[in-house]
Amino acid sequence: MITETRPYMSWEMAGSFMTQAFMKLGVPEEDAKICADVLMESDRRGIESHGVNRFKPIYVDRIKKGILNPVTKIDILRESPTTAVLDANDGMGMVASKQAMDMAIEKAKKYGTACVAVRNSSHYGIAGYWASMATDQGMIGITGTNARPSIAPTFGVENMMGTNPLTIGLPSDEKYPFLIDAATSITQRGKLEYYEHIGKDTPAGMVIGRDGSALTDTSYILKALTTGDAALAPLGGIGEEMAGYKGYSYAAAIEILSAALAQGNFLKSLTCYDENGGLKPYHLGHFFVVIDPEAFMGREAFEKICGDILRALRNSQKAPGEDRIYTAGEKEWIMKEYRADKGVPMSEAVQKEFIEVRDEFGIDITFPFE
């Protein structure tokens, strides 16, 4: 049973407010709507590490600092019937990703498969949003992105790679697709930012210090990740005992694909500081792959087999004391249905940020939590 003690804000009000605020910063209206929707979709699915709590620190503040361009000028550097390379020119990553995924879907409908890469972009929000664009049309969606350095390689303590999610969406004959959207680190920076917002320590084992010790002070960790005095452990954990080398290798693969396909930046060049310590854009890279099952044995056949596999997994023998087995994307779908008529739950920290942005920009709105 889902319980919630935080006040809710309706999706309509949250979307309208963020759209207006983005527009005050110079983001065109249609682009602002895209950005607001991506943030809210994360909260709809219960993935609050990438939801409205990131509206101010990741987007508003970066635009104000001059390291994120509010107007996204997208250049097509190369294009073929099944591929394309885009340059986002340090604009809104969510806007560039929408165009990239639209292109990939259109090409895949014609030729069966397609891949579009993007360079010089910025944070693109919840990766599952882009894979879902494909599954909504009965197609397979795969995406990944690099990010500011956070993960240490196995047997290392220096943050070299981003949390680099590998995200795969597969359409099924059920009311929701199979959707795995996960970082290749044992946790992600967004979750740590969420922990800080709610005043929670980071569980031991997720973050390693320069001396090899586990760190738990969330506020210190967020600062230390920026200075290089801390690093996230890869998926699997520190060392090889729990197969941390697997997460390390997947993170490296996403780093390579995100940078090399578009000849973009990578590793330490993805920080927001230049050689003199001044602020600069992040220059992130993304890739988007779309596969149309119709080009193989047909969409209906694919969706039936996918659904059969998911149902078999959920109906397999359960561990003692467990009453349910889930498949990827199921919990998010349940949360999305639960929150559909309720809205987004607002933590005290996000309430304060929304009020601060409203007052700064003079937006005429009264929030339900005031």
mmCIF file of N, CA and C in Angstrom, residues 213-327:
data_model
loop_
_atom_site.group_PDB
_atom_site.id
_atom_site.type_symbol
_atom_site.label_atom_id
_atom_site.label_comp_id
_atom_site.label_asym_id
_atom_site.label_seq_id
_atom_site.Cartn_x
_atom_site.Cartn_y
_atom_site.Cartn_z
ATOM 1 N N SER A 213 38.046 4.479 1.862
ATOM 2 C CA SER A 213 37.023 4.235 2.876
ATOM 3 C C SER A 213 35.636 4.580 2.339
ATOM 4 N N ALA A 214 34.605 3.979 2.954
ATOM 5 C CA ALA A 214 33.228 4.272 2.575
ATOM 6 C C ALA A 214 32.789 5.589 3.209
ATOM 7 N N LEU A 215 32.103 6.428 2.443
ATOM 8 C CA LEU A 215 31.621 7.721 2.922
ATOM 9 C C LEU A 215 30.105 7.678 3.072
ATOM 10 N N THR A 216 29.569 8.383 4.089
ATOM 11 C CA THR A 216 28.126 8.374 4.336
ATOM 12 C C THR A 216 27.516 9.764 4.507
ATOM 13 N N ASP A 217 28.319 10.796 4.741
ATOM 14 C CA ASP A 217 27.801 12.151 4.932
ATOM 15 C C ASP A 217 27.388 12.704 3.566
ATOM 16 N N THR A 218 26.088 12.757 3.307
ATOM 17 C CA THR A 218 25.591 13.091 1.974
ATOM 18 C C THR A 218 26.027 14.474 1.504
ATOM 19 N N SER A 219 25.921 15.477 2.365
ATOM 20 C CA SER A 219 26.314 16.837 1.970
ATOM 21 C C SER A 219 27.793 16.882 1.606
ATOM 22 N N TYR A 220 28.622 16.230 2.414
ATOM 23 C CA TYR A 220 30.058 16.178 2.108
ATOM 24 C C TYR A 220 30.300 15.434 0.807
ATOM 25 N N ILE A 221 29.596 14.331 0.614
ATOM 26 C CA ILE A 221 29.785 13.517 -0.597
ATOM 27 C C ILE A 221 29.518 14.340 -1.851
ATOM 28 N N LEU A 222 28.415 15.100 -1.868
ATOM 29 C CA LEU A 222 28.077 15.892 -3.049
ATOM 30 C C LEU A 222 29.160 16.919 -3.364
ATOM 31 N N LYS A 223 29.748 17.504 -2.330
ATOM 32 C CA LYS A 223 30.852 18.440 -2.550
ATOM 33 C C LYS A 223 32.098 17.681 -3.001
ATOM 34 N N ALA A 224 32.369 16.544 -2.358
ATOM 35 C CA ALA A 224 33.571 15.767 -2.662
ATOM 36 C C ALA A 224 33.530 15.155 -4.055
ATOM 37 N N LEU A 225 32.331 14.839 -4.561
ATOM 38 C CA LEU A 225 32.218 14.331 -5.925
ATOM 39 C C LEU A 225 32.645 15.398 -6.932
ATOM 40 N N THR A 226 32.356 16.650 -6.593
ATOM 41 C CA THR A 226 32.727 17.763 -7.473
ATOM 42 C C THR A 226 34.222 18.042 -7.426
ATOM 43 N N THR A 227 34.816 17.930 -6.245
ATOM 44 C CA THR A 227 36.251 18.214 -6.106
ATOM 45 C C THR A 227 37.130 17.020 -6.451
ATOM 46 N N GLY A 228 36.507 15.848 -6.610
ATOM 47 C CA GLY A 228 37.279 14.651 -6.916
ATOM 48 C C GLY A 228 37.760 13.901 -5.694
ATOM 49 N N ASP A 229 37.263 14.272 -4.523
ATOM 50 C CA ASP A 229 37.670 13.602 -3.288
ATOM 51 C C ASP A 229 36.776 12.419 -2.936
ATOM 52 N N ALA A 230 35.794 12.142 -3.779
ATOM 53 C CA ALA A 230 34.924 10.987 -3.588
ATOM 54 C C ALA A 230 34.486 10.486 -4.947
ATOM 55 N N ALA A 231 34.086 9.232 -5.000
ATOM 56 C CA ALA A 231 33.601 8.641 -6.252
ATOM 57 C C ALA A 231 32.523 7.620 -5.934
ATOM 58 N N LEU A 232 31.570 7.469 -6.854
ATOM 59 C CA LEU A 232 30.555 6.444 -6.707
ATOM 60 C C LEU A 232 31.142 5.087 -7.070
ATOM 61 N N ALA A 233 30.684 4.056 -6.385
ATOM 62 C CA ALA A 233 31.072 2.698 -6.769
ATOM 63 C C ALA A 233 30.253 2.279 -7.982
ATOM 64 N N PRO A 234 30.828 1.484 -8.878
ATOM 65 C CA PRO A 234 30.045 0.993 -10.014
ATOM 66 C C PRO A 234 29.009 -0.022 -9.553
ATOM 67 N N LEU A 235 28.034 -0.310 -10.401
ATOM 68 C CA LEU A 235 27.032 -1.318 -10.096
ATOM 69 C C LEU A 235 27.725 -2.624 -9.724
ATOM 70 N N GLY A 236 27.379 -3.171 -8.569
ATOM 71 C CA GLY A 236 28.072 -4.350 -8.059
ATOM 72 C C GLY A 236 28.936 -4.018 -6.863
ATOM 73 N N GLY A 237 29.309 -2.752 -6.731
ATOM 74 C CA GLY A 237 30.057 -2.328 -5.562
ATOM 75 C C GLY A 237 31.550 -2.211 -5.762
ATOM 76 N N ILE A 238 32.231 -1.929 -4.678
ATOM 77 C CA ILE A 238 33.680 -1.711 -4.679
ATOM 78 C C ILE A 238 34.410 -3.038 -4.873
ATOM 79 N N GLY A 239 35.448 -3.031 -5.711
ATOM 80 C CA GLY A 239 36.241 -4.234 -5.940
ATOM 81 C C GLY A 239 35.542 -5.260 -6.812
ATOM 82 N N GLU A 240 36.011 -6.513 -6.766
ATOM 83 C CA GLU A 240 35.487 -7.567 -7.628
ATOM 84 C C GLU A 240 34.609 -8.584 -6.905
ATOM 85 N N GLU A 241 34.615 -8.574 -5.582
ATOM 86 C CA GLU A 241 33.923 -9.615 -4.829
ATOM 87 C C GLU A 241 32.446 -9.705 -5.178
ATOM 88 N N MET A 242 31.784 -8.538 -5.384
ATOM 89 C CA MET A 242 30.378 -8.511 -5.749
ATOM 90 C C MET A 242 30.196 -8.128 -7.216
ATOM 91 N N ALA A 243 31.234 -8.382 -8.018
ATOM 92 C CA ALA A 243 31.202 -8.186 -9.483
ATOM 93 C C ALA A 243 31.088 -6.718 -9.890
ATOM 94 N N GLY A 244 31.744 -5.829 -9.143
ATOM 95 C CA GLY A 244 31.749 -4.426 -9.513
ATOM 96 C C GLY A 244 32.354 -4.160 -10.876
ATOM 97 N N TYR A 245 33.192 -5.077 -11.358
ATOM 98 C CA TYR A 245 33.800 -4.902 -12.677
ATOM 99 C C TYR A 245 32.744 -4.931 -13.785
ATOM 100 N N LYS A 246 31.599 -5.562 -13.514
ATOM 101 C CA LYS A 246 30.537 -5.578 -14.521
ATOM 102 C C LYS A 246 29.943 -4.184 -14.702
ATOM 103 N N GLY A 247 29.598 -3.541 -13.580
ATOM 104 C CA GLY A 247 29.090 -2.180 -13.667
ATOM 105 C C GLY A 247 30.110 -1.232 -14.261
ATOM 106 N N TYR A 248 31.371 -1.406 -13.872
ATOM 107 C CA TYR A 248 32.462 -0.583 -14.409
ATOM 108 C C TYR A 248 32.544 -0.714 -15.920
ATOM 109 N N SER A 249 32.464 -1.936 -16.423
ATOM 110 C CA SER A 249 32.592 -2.163 -17.864
ATOM 111 C C SER A 249 31.382 -1.641 -18.630
ATOM 112 N N TYR A 250 30.173 -1.807 -18.056
ATOM 113 C CA TYR A 250 28.993 -1.244 -18.715
ATOM 114 C C TYR A 250 29.058 0.281 -18.746
ATOM 115 N N ALA A 251 29.518 0.879 -17.659
ATOM 116 C CA ALA A 251 29.661 2.337 -17.623
ATOM 117 C C ALA A 251 30.633 2.807 -18.695
ATOM 118 N N ALA A 252 31.728 2.066 -18.869
ATOM 119 C CA ALA A 252 32.718 2.419 -19.885
ATOM 120 C C ALA A 252 32.135 2.286 -21.288
ATOM 121 N N ALA A 253 31.328 1.250 -21.506
ATOM 122 C CA ALA A 253 30.704 1.069 -22.819
ATOM 123 C C ALA A 253 29.776 2.232 -23.155
ATOM 124 N N ILE A 254 28.976 2.672 -22.176
ATOM 125 C CA ILE A 254 28.084 3.817 -22.405
ATOM 126 C C ILE A 254 28.884 5.089 -22.632
ATOM 127 N N GLU A 255 29.983 5.244 -21.901
ATOM 128 C CA GLU A 255 30.857 6.413 -22.085
ATOM 129 C C GLU A 255 31.368 6.472 -23.525
ATOM 130 N N ILE A 256 31.806 5.333 -24.016
ATOM 131 C CA ILE A 256 32.355 5.265 -25.374
ATOM 132 C C ILE A 256 31.278 5.557 -26.413
ATOM 133 N N LEU A 257 30.125 4.909 -26.295
ATOM 134 C CA LEU A 257 29.058 5.118 -27.268
ATOM 135 C C LEU A 257 28.543 6.559 -27.251
ATOM 136 N N SER A 258 28.436 7.143 -26.053
ATOM 137 C CA SER A 258 27.925 8.510 -25.930
ATOM 138 C C SER A 258 28.880 9.534 -26.518
ATOM 139 N N ALA A 259 30.162 9.237 -26.474
ATOM 140 C CA ALA A 259 31.161 10.195 -26.970
ATOM 141 C C ALA A 259 31.623 9.884 -28.388
ATOM 142 N N ALA A 260 31.968 8.628 -28.656
ATOM 143 C CA ALA A 260 32.639 8.293 -29.911
ATOM 144 C C ALA A 260 31.720 8.354 -31.128
ATOM 145 N N LEU A 261 30.434 7.990 -30.985
ATOM 146 C CA LEU A 261 29.537 8.032 -32.136
ATOM 147 C C LEU A 261 29.398 9.451 -32.691
ATOM 148 N N ALA A 262 29.431 10.438 -31.792
ATOM 149 C CA ALA A 262 29.255 11.831 -32.209
ATOM 150 C C ALA A 262 30.546 12.633 -32.137
ATOM 151 N N GLN A 263 31.656 11.958 -31.864
ATOM 152 C CA GLN A 263 32.957 12.614 -31.717
ATOM 153 C C GLN A 263 32.856 13.758 -30.698
ATOM 154 N N GLY A 264 32.337 13.398 -29.515
ATOM 155 C CA GLY A 264 32.127 14.391 -28.478
ATOM 156 C C GLY A 264 33.090 14.261 -27.312
ATOM 157 N N ASN A 265 32.802 14.964 -26.246
ATOM 158 C CA ASN A 265 33.663 14.979 -25.069
ATOM 159 C C ASN A 265 33.437 13.750 -24.202
ATOM 160 N N PHE A 266 34.387 13.473 -23.298
ATOM 161 C CA PHE A 266 34.289 12.285 -22.462
ATOM 162 C C PHE A 266 35.112 12.446 -21.188
ATOM 163 N N LEU A 267 34.816 11.568 -20.214
ATOM 164 C CA LEU A 267 35.531 11.485 -18.943
ATOM 165 C C LEU A 267 35.705 12.864 -18.294
ATOM 166 N N LYS A 268 36.931 13.232 -17.961
ATOM 167 C CA LYS A 268 37.194 14.444 -17.189
ATOM 168 C C LYS A 268 36.838 15.733 -17.938
ATOM 169 N N SER A 269 36.679 15.655 -19.245
ATOM 170 C CA SER A 269 36.313 16.858 -19.996
ATOM 171 C C SER A 269 34.840 17.215 -19.827
ATOM 172 N N LEU A 270 34.085 16.383 -19.093
ATOM 173 C CA LEU A 270 32.662 16.626 -18.894
ATOM 174 C C LEU A 270 32.350 17.369 -17.601
ATOM 175 N N THR A 271 33.354 17.922 -16.944
ATOM 176 C CA THR A 271 33.093 18.739 -15.764
ATOM 177 C C THR A 271 32.633 20.121 -16.199
ATOM 178 N N CYS A 272 32.126 20.913 -15.258
ATOM 179 C CA CYS A 272 31.651 22.257 -15.592
ATOM 180 C C CYS A 272 32.720 23.317 -15.339
ATOM 181 N N TYR A 273 33.991 22.873 -15.191
ATOM 182 C CA TYR A 273 35.070 23.830 -14.938
ATOM 183 C C TYR A 273 36.121 23.764 -16.039
ATOM 184 N N ASP A 274 36.597 24.933 -16.452
ATOM 185 C CA ASP A 274 37.661 24.960 -17.440
ATOM 186 C C ASP A 274 39.028 24.886 -16.749
ATOM 187 N N GLU A 275 40.090 24.987 -17.528
ATOM 188 C CA GLU A 275 41.436 24.819 -16.970
ATOM 189 C C GLU A 275 41.804 25.904 -15.955
ATOM 190 N N ASN A 276 41.060 27.032 -15.977
ATOM 191 C CA ASN A 276 41.331 28.121 -15.046
ATOM 192 C C ASN A 276 40.362 28.130 -13.848
ATOM 193 N N GLY A 277 39.512 27.098 -13.782
ATOM 194 C CA GLY A 277 38.570 27.023 -12.684
ATOM 195 C C GLY A 277 37.273 27.765 -12.928
ATOM 196 N N GLY A 278 37.118 28.348 -14.115
ATOM 197 C CA GLY A 278 35.878 29.039 -14.439
ATOM 198 C C GLY A 278 34.794 28.073 -14.873
ATOM 199 N N LEU A 279 33.540 28.519 -14.844
ATOM 200 C CA LEU A 279 32.427 27.666 -15.231
ATOM 201 C C LEU A 279 32.323 27.538 -16.744
ATOM 202 N N LYS A 280 31.925 26.375 -17.204
ATOM 203 C CA LYS A 280 31.698 26.126 -18.623
ATOM 204 C C LYS A 280 30.587 25.081 -18.774
ATOM 205 N N PRO A 281 29.976 24.991 -19.964
ATOM 206 C CA PRO A 281 28.944 23.965 -20.191
ATOM 207 C C PRO A 281 29.520 22.558 -20.060
ATOM 208 N N TYR A 282 28.628 21.577 -19.874
ATOM 209 C CA TYR A 282 29.069 20.206 -19.632
ATOM 210 C C TYR A 282 29.424 19.445 -20.911
ATOM 211 N N HIS A 283 28.847 19.787 -22.040
ATOM 212 C CA HIS A 283 29.142 19.121 -23.324
ATOM 213 C C HIS A 283 28.864 17.612 -23.284
ATOM 214 N N LEU A 284 27.703 17.213 -22.811
ATOM 215 C CA LEU A 284 27.388 15.792 -22.708
ATOM 216 C C LEU A 284 27.029 15.187 -24.064
ATOM 217 N N GLY A 285 27.070 13.861 -24.122
ATOM 218 C CA GLY A 285 26.691 13.140 -25.328
ATOM 219 C C GLY A 285 25.630 12.103 -25.022
ATOM 220 N N HIS A 286 24.729 11.839 -25.981
ATOM 221 C CA HIS A 286 23.698 10.824 -25.839
ATOM 222 C C HIS A 286 23.633 9.996 -27.124
ATOM 223 N N PHE A 287 23.038 8.810 -27.022
ATOM 224 C CA PHE A 287 22.716 8.049 -28.220
ATOM 225 C C PHE A 287 21.345 7.422 -28.061
ATOM 226 N N PHE A 288 20.655 7.236 -29.191
ATOM 227 C CA PHE A 288 19.285 6.728 -29.210
ATOM 228 C C PHE A 288 19.161 5.695 -30.324
ATOM 229 N N VAL A 289 18.744 4.505 -29.949
ATOM 230 C CA VAL A 289 18.570 3.418 -30.905
ATOM 231 C C VAL A 289 17.105 2.997 -30.908
ATOM 232 N N VAL A 290 16.523 2.865 -32.092
ATOM 233 C CA VAL A 290 15.144 2.399 -32.222
ATOM 234 C C VAL A 290 15.113 1.211 -33.173
ATOM 235 N N ILE A 291 14.418 0.154 -32.755
ATOM 236 C CA ILE A 291 14.263 -1.047 -33.570
ATOM 237 C C ILE A 291 12.772 -1.319 -33.728
ATOM 238 N N ASP A 292 12.328 -1.508 -34.952
ATOM 239 C CA ASP A 292 10.923 -1.807 -35.210
ATOM 240 C C ASP A 292 10.738 -3.315 -35.347
ATOM 241 N N PRO A 293 10.053 -3.968 -34.400
ATOM 242 C CA PRO A 293 9.847 -5.414 -34.494
ATOM 243 C C PRO A 293 9.108 -5.829 -35.757
ATOM 244 N N GLU A 294 8.393 -4.903 -36.364
ATOM 245 C CA GLU A 294 7.674 -5.203 -37.608
ATOM 246 C C GLU A 294 8.632 -5.622 -38.709
ATOM 247 N N ALA A 295 9.882 -5.151 -38.628
ATOM 248 C CA ALA A 295 10.884 -5.500 -39.634
ATOM 249 C C ALA A 295 11.438 -6.909 -39.428
ATOM 250 N N PHE A 296 11.074 -7.542 -38.317
ATOM 251 C CA PHE A 296 11.545 -8.896 -38.018
ATOM 252 C C PHE A 296 10.372 -9.867 -38.224
ATOM 253 N N MET A 297 9.735 -10.303 -37.156
ATOM 254 C CA MET A 297 8.600 -11.219 -37.297
ATOM 255 C C MET A 297 7.267 -10.549 -36.970
ATOM 256 N N GLY A 298 7.290 -9.224 -36.918
ATOM 257 C CA GLY A 298 6.064 -8.483 -36.684
ATOM 258 C C GLY A 298 5.924 -8.008 -35.247
ATOM 259 N N ARG A 299 5.299 -6.858 -35.077
ATOM 260 C CA ARG A 299 5.137 -6.274 -33.748
ATOM 261 C C ARG A 299 4.273 -7.145 -32.843
ATOM 262 N N GLU A 300 3.186 -7.666 -33.382
ATOM 263 C CA GLU A 300 2.281 -8.459 -32.563
ATOM 264 C C GLU A 300 2.978 -9.700 -32.006
ATOM 265 N N ALA A 301 3.781 -10.361 -32.841
ATOM 266 C CA ALA A 301 4.510 -11.549 -32.388
ATOM 267 C C ALA A 301 5.516 -11.190 -31.310
ATOM 268 N N PHE A 302 6.222 -10.071 -31.509
ATOM 269 C CA PHE A 302 7.208 -9.627 -30.522
ATOM 270 C C PHE A 302 6.533 -9.335 -29.188
ATOM 271 N N GLU A 303 5.458 -8.573 -29.235
ATOM 272 C CA GLU A 303 4.782 -8.171 -28.005
ATOM 273 C C GLU A 303 4.213 -9.373 -27.264
ATOM 274 N N LYS A 304 3.712 -10.382 -27.993
ATOM 275 C CA LYS A 304 3.169 -11.588 -27.359
ATOM 276 C C LYS A 304 4.269 -12.363 -26.641
ATOM 277 N N ILE A 305 5.416 -12.550 -27.288
ATOM 278 C CA ILE A 305 6.499 -13.300 -26.661
ATOM 279 C C ILE A 305 7.067 -12.516 -25.474
ATOM 280 N N CYS A 306 7.212 -11.211 -25.644
ATOM 281 C CA CYS A 306 7.690 -10.376 -24.538
ATOM 282 C C CYS A 306 6.747 -10.516 -23.344
ATOM 283 N N GLY A 307 5.453 -10.400 -23.575
ATOM 284 C CA GLY A 307 4.479 -10.535 -22.506
ATOM 285 C C GLY A 307 4.505 -11.907 -21.867
ATOM 286 N N ASP A 308 4.649 -12.961 -22.685
ATOM 287 C CA ASP A 308 4.715 -14.324 -22.144
ATOM 288 C C ASP A 308 5.905 -14.484 -21.202
ATOM 289 N N ILE A 309 7.035 -13.915 -21.581
ATOM 290 C CA ILE A 309 8.236 -13.999 -20.743
ATOM 291 C C ILE A 309 8.029 -13.251 -19.432
ATOM 292 N N LEU A 310 7.472 -12.054 -19.510
ATOM 293 C CA LEU A 310 7.243 -11.265 -18.294
ATOM 294 C C LEU A 310 6.270 -11.962 -17.354
ATOM 295 N N ARG A 311 5.206 -12.531 -17.920
ATOM 296 C CA ARG A 311 4.228 -13.222 -17.078
ATOM 297 C C ARG A 311 4.834 -14.466 -16.437
ATOM 298 N N ALA A 312 5.662 -15.186 -17.187
ATOM 299 C CA ALA A 312 6.309 -16.380 -16.634
ATOM 300 C C ALA A 312 7.235 -16.005 -15.479
ATOM 301 N N LEU A 313 7.951 -14.899 -15.622
ATOM 302 C CA LEU A 313 8.842 -14.451 -14.550
ATOM 303 C C LEU A 313 8.055 -14.086 -13.299
ATOM 304 N N ARG A 314 6.969 -13.349 -13.482
ATOM 305 C CA ARG A 314 6.182 -12.921 -12.319
ATOM 306 C C ARG A 314 5.459 -14.091 -11.648
ATOM 307 N N ASN A 315 5.167 -15.117 -12.416
ATOM 308 C CA ASN A 315 4.449 -16.264 -11.868
ATOM 309 C C ASN A 315 5.366 -17.377 -11.371
ATOM 310 N N SER A 316 6.675 -17.143 -11.413
ATOM 311 C CA SER A 316 7.615 -18.158 -10.933
ATOM 312 C C SER A 316 7.585 -18.235 -9.408
ATOM 313 N N GLN A 317 8.226 -19.263 -8.861
ATOM 314 C CA GLN A 317 8.168 -19.489 -7.416
ATOM 315 C C GLN A 317 8.784 -18.325 -6.646
ATOM 316 N N LYS A 318 8.074 -17.869 -5.652
ATOM 317 C CA LYS A 318 8.492 -16.704 -4.870
ATOM 318 C C LYS A 318 9.322 -17.129 -3.668
ATOM 319 N N ALA A 319 10.192 -16.254 -3.243
ATOM 320 C CA ALA A 319 10.988 -16.502 -2.042
ATOM 321 C C ALA A 319 10.080 -16.491 -0.816
ATOM 322 N N PRO A 320 10.444 -17.229 0.219
ATOM 323 C CA PRO A 320 9.641 -17.238 1.455
ATOM 324 C C PRO A 320 9.404 -15.825 1.976
ATOM 325 N N GLY A 321 8.157 -15.532 2.284
ATOM 326 C CA GLY A 321 7.810 -14.224 2.823
ATOM 327 C C GLY A 321 7.503 -13.171 1.790
ATOM 328 N N GLU A 322 7.744 -13.471 0.519
ATOM 329 C CA GLU A 322 7.474 -12.508 -0.554
ATOM 330 C C GLU A 322 6.147 -12.855 -1.221
ATOM 331 N N ASP A 323 5.330 -11.828 -1.498
ATOM 332 C CA ASP A 323 4.020 -12.100 -2.089
ATOM 333 C C ASP A 323 3.926 -11.705 -3.556
ATOM 334 N N ARG A 324 5.041 -11.145 -4.094
ATOM 335 C CA ARG A 324 4.949 -10.689 -5.485
ATOM 336 C C ARG A 324 6.325 -10.574 -6.122
ATOM 337 N N ILE A 325 6.401 -10.945 -7.385
ATOM 338 C CA ILE A 325 7.600 -10.735 -8.192
ATOM 339 C C ILE A 325 7.263 -9.670 -9.227
ATOM 340 N N TYR A 326 8.160 -8.719 -9.408
ATOM 341 C CA TYR A 326 7.943 -7.636 -10.369
ATOM 342 C C TYR A 326 8.864 -7.797 -11.583
ATOM 343 N N THR A 327 8.480 -7.191 -12.679
ATOM 344 C CA THR A 327 9.369 -7.068 -13.834
ATOM 345 C C THR A 327 9.647 -5.584 -14.057
#
